[in-house]
RNA sequence: GGUCCCGUAGCUCAGCUGGAUAGAGCAACUGCCUUCUAAGCAGUAGGCCACAGGUUCGAAUCCUGUCGGGAUCACCA
């Protein structure tokens, strides 16, 4: 347990070194063996002198003296025994250790020699599948998808950077009643042009997913109108077209409304509305269409492939703009029947049990969860059945697969908890390597996004808007001379999307976040463009200086700002590992921001290209080059591009 | 009601396995471009870390409870 905790942010190598030296010297120094946990390092406070801090308190009991005395004793020992340590100071129970400048220069020299500094060798760790973006093919992608996709894509890159082989995948929910709704609405409502064609992306110029989404909305509109008419009939006491069971249910709900508060009445009204919707002819038609689809009715199937084809073309365009891609696609239409066999097998091994009506369940009460249905009484699959089947299938598709990451919103926390538990009980050892990368909802200042109420932020629109804004701002203040039009357009895209991605990724994925449209296109402060600007500025600087790396003299004088930067650079590897372990791009975002702030302070306070002293100049250029490289690396892992100039 | 997540500056967020006086950005106010990109830098102001107990030498961090916000508990997906 404790061995995995050895590396701490602050200069991991040195920390390790001192730790081991202390343990080895313990009998002499303390008169007893000491436990590893006694040695606690932390980062030195900014306002104190020091590169690493040892907490003295744990030693106080052992040495039976005051914190000050214990600190002094440790100080003396460390100063005289540890190479690379310049001196120490003891302040109220904390031993601040200062390393020599030569130590830090040597660190930078070593970094300079590593073009892939901080990254683990490719494919040095097992294969992991990362799933993100599980769109429905009945409507376009929106802001929520953007968080999902940027998050998943970034985590995939991060896992790759720490050495995993990664398979990026998405599930496409291409079947079901919601798909039939837009299909039906298109057949019913799409106008026919002079050539006798209904609307298509080709003859309207509309993006495929937008066109299909439009008819999904049309369906809902028609449904609402019809449902309202039915409710009006019910209100007037006319139940002639209504089955008696429904009639009774409606009357019961009506009766229950008496004497209730507004909220309860509204809830009951919703239930009545649900019943009314179920009575509509248009919903019946959609259901019939679904039945036909399942029976592979050629006409319905053709319509389905055609319209889904439009949607995929639209999605591809959106993904291309987002700069994300996938290695393997799973279509729900291929997988929705999976899982039943495993459930039947599971009954035999007593993982599941069957009720008299034929439905199959699992009892998870012993694990603190509920009983959960895994197969309906009519033998058809539920969502869970399918997920069990697909998970198992994926491990068959990729025999060297070690684990999976599902990027899915936190409203499904419970579902995945159950899913992983079931897989475990079915005896799949890899179930322990499955992780639900759960992220919080994206709220708007106006509240929750709701498609019904039209408060959804469309992904394409948002990206276009953000790029347009980047264009305006760049034309205002950018350094674009010598760039042709194509390069300029590319730059606007890099800045706009970079800002958007960074904005969505800098927040802890687990947390629900507020999307403020104005802040998302900000260029100052903790933003993507701020980091990109730093990168561009260093790039032109290095170009101007015609920089080439050479070994640095260990006697080069060093300023505190410069040392801070080397320290931050030294943290890159551990930060990356933590980001991978915690599936959190936000850690890398914050790291990069911190690095750039340190660099900017340095940049504003010294000369670099025009520095007269050759050693100092080379040192500052080398430092700049490493910051640029680590920054580009970190931004890359966030999916943010790093422009050469802006 | 059960379960899970969240509550840190006016706003949006950091704060790692408990550690020194709780940090940024935005918004407000001051300064700094005839030296390398000012999309920058330096500074001022702003906090009972929701509240109350507990554990500890030491708590924003761990435990319990209370209050607020959200999610989820379908033979929906």
Coordinates of N, CA, C and O (backbone and C1' of nucleotides) in Angstrom, one line a residue, chain A residues 5 8-9 40 42 53 57 94 96 332 357 359 370 373 376-377 383 411 448 474 477 479 508 511-514 523-526 530 533 537 540 544 593 597 600-601 603-604 606 608-610 645-646, chain B residues 1-8 10-27 32 35-43 56-58 69-77:
Chain A
X5 N 2.9 5.2 -2.8 CA 2.8 6.6 -2.4 C 4.1 7.4 -2.4 O 4.2 8.5 -1.9
X8 N 6.1 12.1 -4.8 CA 5.3 13.2 -4.6 C 5.6 14.3 -5.6 O 6.7 14.2 -6.2
X9 N 4.8 15.3 -5.8 CA 5.0 16.3 -6.8 C 6.4 16.8 -6.8 O 7.0 16.9 -7.9
X40 N 7.3 12.1 5.8 CA 6.3 12.8 5.0 C 6.8 14.0 4.4 O 7.2 15.0 5.0
X42 N 6.3 17.2 1.6 CA 5.3 18.0 0.9 C 6.0 19.1 0.2 O 7.2 19.4 0.4
X53 N 9.9 20.0 1.4 CA 9.7 20.1 2.8 C 9.5 18.8 3.5 O 8.6 18.0 3.0
X57 N 7.0 16.8 12.6 CA 6.2 16.3 13.7 C 6.3 14.8 13.9 O 6.4 14.4 15.1
X94 N 8.6 22.4 10.4 CA 8.8 22.0 9.0 C 10.2 22.3 8.6 O 10.8 23.3 8.8
X96 N 12.6 22.8 5.7 CA 12.6 23.2 4.2 C 14.0 22.9 3.7 O 15.0 23.4 4.2
X332 N -25.8 -0.2 -31.9 CA -26.8 -0.9 -31.0 C -27.6 -1.9 -31.8 O -28.0 -2.9 -31.3
X357 N -43.4 -15.5 -13.4 CA -43.9 -15.0 -14.7 C -42.8 -15.1 -15.8 O -43.0 -14.6 -16.9
X359 N -39.8 -13.6 -15.8 CA -38.8 -12.5 -15.7 C -37.6 -13.0 -14.9 O -37.7 -13.8 -14.0
X370 N -30.3 -2.9 -4.9 CA -31.6 -3.5 -5.0 C -31.7 -4.8 -5.8 O -30.6 -5.3 -6.2
X373 N -33.9 -6.2 -12.5 CA -34.4 -7.0 -13.6 C -33.3 -7.1 -14.7 O -32.7 -6.1 -15.1
X376 N -36.9 -9.4 -19.3 CA -38.4 -9.2 -19.1 C -39.1 -10.5 -19.2 O -38.6 -11.5 -19.7
X377 N -40.4 -10.5 -18.7 CA -41.1 -11.8 -18.6 C -41.4 -12.3 -20.0 O -41.6 -13.5 -20.2
X383 N -32.0 -2.8 -21.1 CA -30.7 -2.1 -21.2 C -29.6 -2.8 -20.6 O -28.5 -3.0 -21.2
X411 N -25.7 10.4 -14.3 CA -27.1 9.9 -14.0 C -27.1 8.4 -14.1 O -28.1 7.8 -13.7
X448 N -31.2 24.2 -16.6 CA -30.9 22.9 -17.2 C -31.2 22.9 -18.7 O -32.1 23.6 -19.2
X474 N -8.8 37.8 -32.9 CA -7.5 37.6 -33.5 C -7.2 38.7 -34.5 O -6.0 39.3 -34.5
X477 N -6.1 41.8 -32.4 CA -4.9 41.9 -31.7 C -3.8 40.9 -32.1 O -2.7 40.9 -31.5
X479 N -1.0 38.6 -34.4 CA 0.2 38.9 -35.2 C 0.2 38.0 -36.4 O 0.7 36.9 -36.4
X508 N -13.0 19.6 -12.8 CA -13.1 18.2 -12.4 C -14.3 17.5 -13.1 O -15.4 18.0 -12.9
X511 N -17.6 16.9 -11.4 CA -18.5 17.9 -11.0 C -19.4 18.5 -12.1 O -19.0 18.7 -13.2
X512 N -20.6 18.7 -11.7 CA -21.6 19.4 -12.5 C -21.0 20.8 -12.8 O -20.4 21.4 -11.9
X513 N -21.1 21.3 -14.0 CA -20.5 22.6 -14.2 C -21.4 23.5 -14.9 O -22.4 23.1 -15.6
X514 N -21.1 24.8 -14.8 CA -21.9 25.8 -15.4 C -21.2 26.3 -16.7 O -20.1 26.6 -16.7
X523 N -10.4 35.1 -23.6 CA -9.1 34.9 -24.0 C -8.1 35.1 -22.9 O -6.9 34.9 -23.0
X524 N -8.5 35.7 -21.8 CA -7.6 36.1 -20.8 C -7.8 35.2 -19.5 O -8.9 34.7 -19.3
X525 N -6.8 35.1 -18.7 CA -6.9 34.3 -17.5 C -6.7 32.9 -17.8 O -6.0 32.5 -18.7
X526 N -7.4 32.1 -17.0 CA -7.2 30.6 -17.1 C -8.1 30.1 -18.3 O -9.1 29.5 -18.1
X530 N -5.0 31.6 -23.6 CA -3.9 32.1 -22.7 C -2.7 31.2 -22.9 O -1.6 31.6 -23.0
X533 N -1.3 31.2 -26.4 CA -0.5 32.5 -26.7 C 0.9 32.3 -26.1 O 1.8 32.7 -26.8
X537 N 4.2 32.6 -28.3 CA 5.2 33.6 -28.0 C 6.6 32.9 -27.9 O 7.6 33.4 -28.3
X540 N 8.0 31.9 -31.4 CA 8.7 32.9 -32.2 C 10.0 33.4 -31.6 O 10.9 33.7 -32.3
X544 N 13.5 33.2 -33.5 CA 14.3 34.4 -33.6 C 15.7 34.2 -33.1 O 16.7 34.7 -33.7
X593 N -1.6 25.5 -16.8 CA -1.9 26.9 -16.4 C -0.8 27.4 -15.4 O -0.3 28.5 -15.6
X597 N 1.9 30.4 -16.1 CA 2.0 31.6 -15.2 C 3.4 31.8 -14.7 O 3.9 32.9 -14.7
X600 N 5.4 33.1 -17.7 CA 5.1 34.5 -18.0 C 5.8 35.5 -17.1 O 6.3 36.5 -17.5
X601 N 5.8 35.1 -15.8 CA 6.5 36.0 -14.8 C 7.9 36.1 -15.2 O 8.5 37.2 -15.2
X603 N 9.3 35.5 -18.1 CA 9.4 36.2 -19.4 C 9.4 37.7 -19.3 O 10.1 38.4 -20.0
X604 N 8.6 38.2 -18.4 CA 8.4 39.6 -18.2 C 9.6 40.3 -17.5 O 9.7 41.5 -17.5
X606 N 13.0 39.2 -17.4 CA 14.4 39.0 -17.9 C 14.5 39.2 -19.4 O 13.5 39.1 -20.1
X608 N 15.9 37.5 -22.8 CA 16.2 36.1 -23.3 C 17.0 36.1 -24.5 O 18.2 35.9 -24.5
X609 N 16.4 36.4 -25.7 CA 17.2 36.5 -26.9 C 18.3 37.5 -26.9 O 19.4 37.3 -27.4
X610 N 17.9 38.6 -26.2 CA 18.9 39.7 -26.2 C 19.8 39.8 -25.0 O 20.5 40.7 -24.7
X645 N 2.2 30.7 -33.9 CA 2.1 32.1 -33.7 C 0.6 32.5 -33.6 O -0.3 31.7 -34.1
X646 N 0.3 33.6 -33.0 CA -1.1 34.0 -33.0 C -1.1 35.5 -32.6 O -0.1 36.1 -32.2
Chain B
rG1 P -37.6 12.6 3.3 O5' -37.7 11.0 3.2 C5' -38.1 10.2 4.3 C4' -38.1 8.8 3.9 C3' -36.7 8.3 3.4 O3' -35.9 7.8 4.4 C1' -38.4 7.7 1.8
rG2 P -34.3 8.0 4.3 O5' -33.9 6.8 3.4 C5' -33.9 5.5 3.9 C4' -33.4 4.6 2.8 C3' -32.0 5.0 2.2 O3' -30.9 4.5 3.0 C1' -33.5 4.5 0.4
rU3 P -29.6 5.4 3.1 O5' -29.0 5.2 1.7 C5' -28.5 3.9 1.2 C4' -28.1 4.0 -0.2 C3' -27.1 5.1 -0.5 O3' -25.7 4.7 -0.2 C1' -28.8 5.2 -2.1
rC4 P -24.7 5.9 0.2 O5' -24.3 6.6 -1.1 C5' -23.6 5.9 -2.1 C4' -23.6 6.7 -3.4 C3' -23.0 8.1 -3.3 O3' -21.6 8.1 -3.3 C1' -25.0 8.2 -4.5
rC5 P -20.8 9.3 -2.6 O5' -21.0 10.5 -3.6 C5' -20.4 10.5 -4.8 C4' -20.8 11.7 -5.6 C3' -20.5 13.1 -4.9 O3' -19.2 13.5 -5.1 C1' -22.7 13.1 -5.8
rC6 P -18.5 14.4 -4.0 O5' -19.2 15.8 -4.1 C5' -18.9 16.6 -5.2 C4' -19.9 17.8 -5.3 C3' -19.8 18.8 -4.2 O3' -18.8 19.7 -4.4 C1' -22.1 18.2 -4.6
rG7 P -18.1 20.4 -3.0 O5' -19.1 21.5 -2.6 C5' -19.5 22.5 -3.5 C4' -20.5 23.4 -2.9 C3' -19.9 24.1 -1.7 O3' -20.2 25.5 -1.6 C1' -21.8 23.0 -1.0
rU8 P -19.5 26.6 -2.5 O5' -18.1 26.7 -1.7 C5' -18.1 27.2 -0.4 C4' -16.7 27.6 0.0 C3' -16.2 28.7 -0.9 O3' -16.7 30.0 -0.5 C1' -14.6 27.0 -0.7
rG10 P -18.4 36.8 -1.4 O5' -19.2 37.1 -2.7 C5' -20.6 37.4 -2.6 C4' -21.1 37.8 -4.0 C3' -20.8 36.7 -5.1 O3' -21.9 35.8 -5.2 C1' -19.9 38.8 -5.8
rC11 P -21.6 34.3 -5.5 O5' -21.2 34.4 -7.0 C5' -22.2 34.6 -8.0 C4' -21.5 34.5 -9.4 C3' -20.8 33.1 -9.6 O3' -21.7 32.1 -10.0 C1' -19.4 34.9 -10.2
rU12 P -21.3 30.6 -9.8 O5' -20.1 30.4 -10.7 C5' -20.2 30.3 -12.1 C4' -18.9 29.9 -12.7 C3' -18.2 28.7 -12.1 O3' -18.8 27.5 -12.6 C1' -16.6 30.4 -12.3
rC13 P -18.6 26.1 -11.9 O5' -17.0 25.9 -11.9 C5' -16.3 25.3 -10.9 C4' -14.9 25.5 -11.1 C3' -13.9 24.8 -10.2 O3' -13.6 23.5 -10.8 C1' -13.3 27.0 -10.3
rA14 P -13.1 22.3 -9.8 O5' -11.5 22.7 -9.8 C5' -10.9 23.2 -8.7 C4' -9.5 23.3 -8.9 C3' -8.6 22.6 -7.8 O3' -8.3 21.3 -8.2 C1' -8.1 24.9 -7.8
rG15 P -8.4 20.1 -7.3 O5' -7.7 20.6 -5.9 C5' -6.3 20.6 -5.8 C4' -5.9 21.3 -4.6 C3' -6.4 20.7 -3.3 O3' -5.7 19.6 -2.9 C1' -6.7 23.0 -3.2
rC16 P -6.3 18.6 -1.8 O5' -5.7 17.2 -2.1 C5' -6.3 16.4 -3.2 C4' -5.2 15.5 -3.8 C3' -4.4 14.7 -2.7 O3' -5.0 13.4 -2.5 C1' -3.0 15.8 -4.2
rU17 P -6.1 13.4 -1.3 O5' -5.4 12.6 -0.1 C5' -5.9 11.3 0.2 C4' -4.8 10.5 0.8 C3' -4.2 11.1 2.0 O3' -5.0 10.8 3.2 C1' -2.5 10.2 0.6
rG18 P -4.7 11.7 4.5 O5' -5.4 13.1 4.0 C5' -4.6 14.2 3.7 C4' -5.0 15.3 4.7 C3' -3.8 16.1 5.1 O3' -4.1 17.4 4.7 C1' -5.0 15.4 7.0
rG19 P -3.1 18.4 4.2 O5' -3.0 19.3 5.4 C5' -2.3 20.6 5.2 C4' -1.5 20.8 6.5 C3' -0.1 21.5 6.1 O3' -0.1 22.8 6.6 C1' 0.1 19.8 7.7
rA20 P -1.0 23.9 6.0 O5' -0.4 25.1 6.8 C5' -0.7 25.2 8.2 C4' 0.4 25.9 8.9 C3' 0.6 27.3 8.3 O3' 0.6 28.2 9.4 C1' 2.6 26.1 8.2
rU21 P -0.5 28.8 10.2 O5' -1.2 29.7 9.1 C5' -2.4 30.4 9.4 C4' -2.5 31.6 8.5 C3' -2.8 31.2 7.0 O3' -3.8 32.0 6.5 C1' -0.9 32.7 7.3
rA22 P -5.1 31.3 5.9 O5' -4.7 30.9 4.5 C5' -4.1 29.7 4.2 C4' -4.8 29.0 3.0 C3' -5.0 30.0 1.8 O3' -3.9 29.9 0.9 C1' -7.0 28.8 2.3
rG23 P -3.0 31.1 0.8 O5' -2.6 31.2 -0.7 C5' -3.5 31.8 -1.6 C4' -3.5 31.0 -2.8 C3' -4.0 31.8 -4.0 O3' -2.8 32.4 -4.6 C1' -5.2 29.8 -3.9
rA24 P -3.0 33.7 -5.4 O5' -3.3 33.1 -6.8 C5' -4.3 33.6 -7.6 C4' -4.5 32.7 -8.8 C3' -5.4 33.3 -9.8 O3' -4.6 34.1 -10.7 C1' -6.4 31.3 -9.2
rG25 P -5.0 35.6 -11.0 O5' -6.2 35.3 -12.0 C5' -5.9 34.6 -13.3 C4' -7.3 34.2 -13.9 C3' -8.3 35.4 -14.0 O3' -8.0 36.1 -15.2 C1' -9.3 33.5 -13.1
rC26 P -8.4 37.7 -15.3 O5' -10.0 37.6 -15.2 C5' -10.7 37.1 -16.3 C4' -12.1 37.1 -16.0 C3' -12.7 38.4 -15.6 O3' -13.0 39.2 -16.8 C1' -13.5 36.8 -14.1
rA27 P -12.7 40.8 -16.7 O5' -13.7 41.4 -15.7 C5' -15.1 41.3 -16.0 C4' -15.9 41.7 -14.7 C3' -15.4 43.0 -14.0 O3' -15.8 44.2 -14.7 C1' -15.7 41.3 -12.4
rC32 P 2.2 53.7 -15.6 O5' 3.0 52.5 -16.2 C5' 4.2 52.2 -15.5 C4' 4.8 50.8 -16.1 C3' 4.7 50.7 -17.6 O3' 5.8 51.3 -18.2 C1' 3.9 48.7 -16.5
rU35 P 12.0 50.1 -26.3 O5' 12.0 48.6 -26.7 C5' 13.0 48.1 -27.6 C4' 13.4 46.7 -27.1 C3' 12.3 45.8 -26.8 O3' 11.8 45.2 -28.0 C1' 13.9 45.7 -25.1
rC36 P 10.3 44.5 -28.0 O5' 10.8 43.0 -28.0 C5' 11.8 42.6 -29.0 C4' 12.0 41.1 -29.0 C3' 10.7 40.4 -28.8 O3' 10.1 40.2 -30.1 C1' 12.4 39.4 -27.5
rU37 P 8.7 39.2 -30.3 O5' 7.7 39.6 -29.2 C5' 7.1 40.9 -29.2 C4' 5.6 40.7 -28.9 C3' 5.3 40.1 -27.5 O3' 4.3 40.9 -26.9 C1' 4.1 38.9 -29.2
rA38 P 4.5 41.4 -25.4 O5' 3.0 41.8 -24.9 C5' 2.1 40.8 -24.5 C4' 0.8 41.5 -24.2 C3' 0.3 42.4 -25.3 O3' -1.1 42.3 -25.4 C1' 0.6 43.7 -23.3
rA39 P -1.8 41.3 -26.4 O5' -2.4 40.2 -25.4 C5' -3.4 40.5 -24.5 C4' -4.2 39.3 -24.2 C3' -3.3 38.2 -23.6 O3' -4.0 37.4 -22.7 C1' -4.2 37.4 -25.6
rG40 P -3.8 37.7 -21.1 O5' -2.2 38.0 -21.0 C5' -1.3 36.9 -21.1 C4' 0.1 37.5 -20.8 C3' 0.3 38.0 -19.4 O3' 0.7 36.9 -18.6 C1' 1.0 39.6 -21.0
rC41 P 0.3 36.9 -17.0 O5' 1.3 38.0 -16.5 C5' 2.7 37.7 -16.5 C4' 3.5 38.9 -16.0 C3' 3.1 39.4 -14.6 O3' 3.7 38.6 -13.6 C1' 3.2 41.2 -16.0
rA42 P 3.0 38.4 -12.2 O5' 3.2 39.9 -11.5 C5' 4.5 40.3 -11.2 C4' 4.5 41.7 -10.6 C3' 3.5 41.9 -9.5 O3' 4.0 41.5 -8.2 C1' 3.2 43.6 -11.0
rG43 P 3.0 40.9 -7.1 O5' 2.0 42.0 -6.8 C5' 2.3 43.0 -5.8 C4' 1.4 44.2 -5.9 C3' 0.1 44.1 -5.2 O3' 0.2 44.2 -3.8 C1' -0.2 45.2 -7.2
rU56 P -8.3 11.6 19.8 O5' -7.2 12.3 18.8 C5' -6.4 11.5 18.0 C4' -5.6 12.3 17.1 C3' -4.8 13.4 17.8 O3' -3.6 12.9 18.3 C1' -5.9 14.3 15.9
rC57 P -3.0 13.5 19.7 O5' -2.6 15.0 19.3 C5' -2.3 15.9 20.4 C4' -1.6 17.2 19.8 C3' -2.4 17.8 18.6 O3' -3.4 18.6 19.0 C1' -0.1 17.6 18.0
rG58 P -4.8 18.6 18.4 O5' -4.5 19.0 16.9 C5' -4.1 20.4 16.7 C4' -3.9 20.7 15.3 C3' -4.9 20.1 14.3 O3' -6.2 20.7 14.4 C1' -2.8 19.6 13.5
rG69 P -33.2 23.1 -1.9 O5' -32.2 22.7 -3.1 C5' -31.6 23.8 -3.9 C4' -30.5 23.3 -4.7 C3' -30.8 22.0 -5.5 O3' -31.5 22.3 -6.7 C1' -28.7 21.8 -4.4
rG70 P -32.6 21.1 -7.1 O5' -31.7 20.0 -7.7 C5' -30.8 20.3 -8.9 C4' -29.9 19.2 -9.1 C3' -30.5 17.8 -9.4 O3' -31.0 17.7 -10.7 C1' -28.6 17.6 -7.9
rA71 P -32.1 16.6 -11.0 O5' -31.3 15.2 -10.9 C5' -30.3 15.0 -12.0 C4' -29.6 13.7 -11.6 C3' -30.4 12.5 -11.5 O3' -30.7 11.9 -12.8 C1' -29.0 12.6 -9.6
rU72 P -32.0 11.2 -13.1 O5' -31.8 9.8 -12.3 C5' -30.8 8.9 -12.6 C4' -30.7 7.9 -11.5 C3' -32.0 7.2 -11.2 O3' -32.3 6.1 -12.2 C1' -31.1 7.8 -9.2
rC73 P -33.6 5.4 -12.2 O5' -33.3 4.3 -11.1 C5' -34.2 3.3 -10.8 C4' -34.2 2.9 -9.4 C3' -35.5 2.7 -8.7 O3' -36.0 1.4 -9.0 C1' -34.2 4.0 -7.3
rA74 P -37.3 1.2 -9.8 O5' -36.7 0.3 -10.9 C5' -36.9 0.6 -12.2 C4' -38.1 0.0 -12.8 C3' -37.9 -0.6 -14.2 O3' -38.4 -1.9 -14.4 C1' -39.1 1.4 -14.4
rC75 P -39.6 -2.4 -13.7 O5' -39.7 -3.3 -15.0 C5' -38.7 -3.2 -15.9 C4' -39.1 -3.7 -17.2 C3' -40.4 -3.1 -17.6 O3' -40.3 -2.8 -19.0 C1' -40.8 -5.4 -17.4
rC76 P -40.6 -1.7 -19.9 O5' -39.8 -0.4 -19.3 C5' -38.4 -0.2 -19.6 C4' -38.3 1.0 -20.5 C3' -37.0 1.0 -21.3 O3' -37.1 0.3 -22.5 C1' -37.5 3.1 -20.3
rA77 P -35.8 -0.5 -22.9 O5' -34.8 0.7 -23.3 C5' -35.0 1.4 -24.5 C4' -34.0 2.5 -24.6 C3' -32.6 2.0 -24.5 O3' -32.1 1.7 -25.8 C1' -32.9 3.7 -22.9

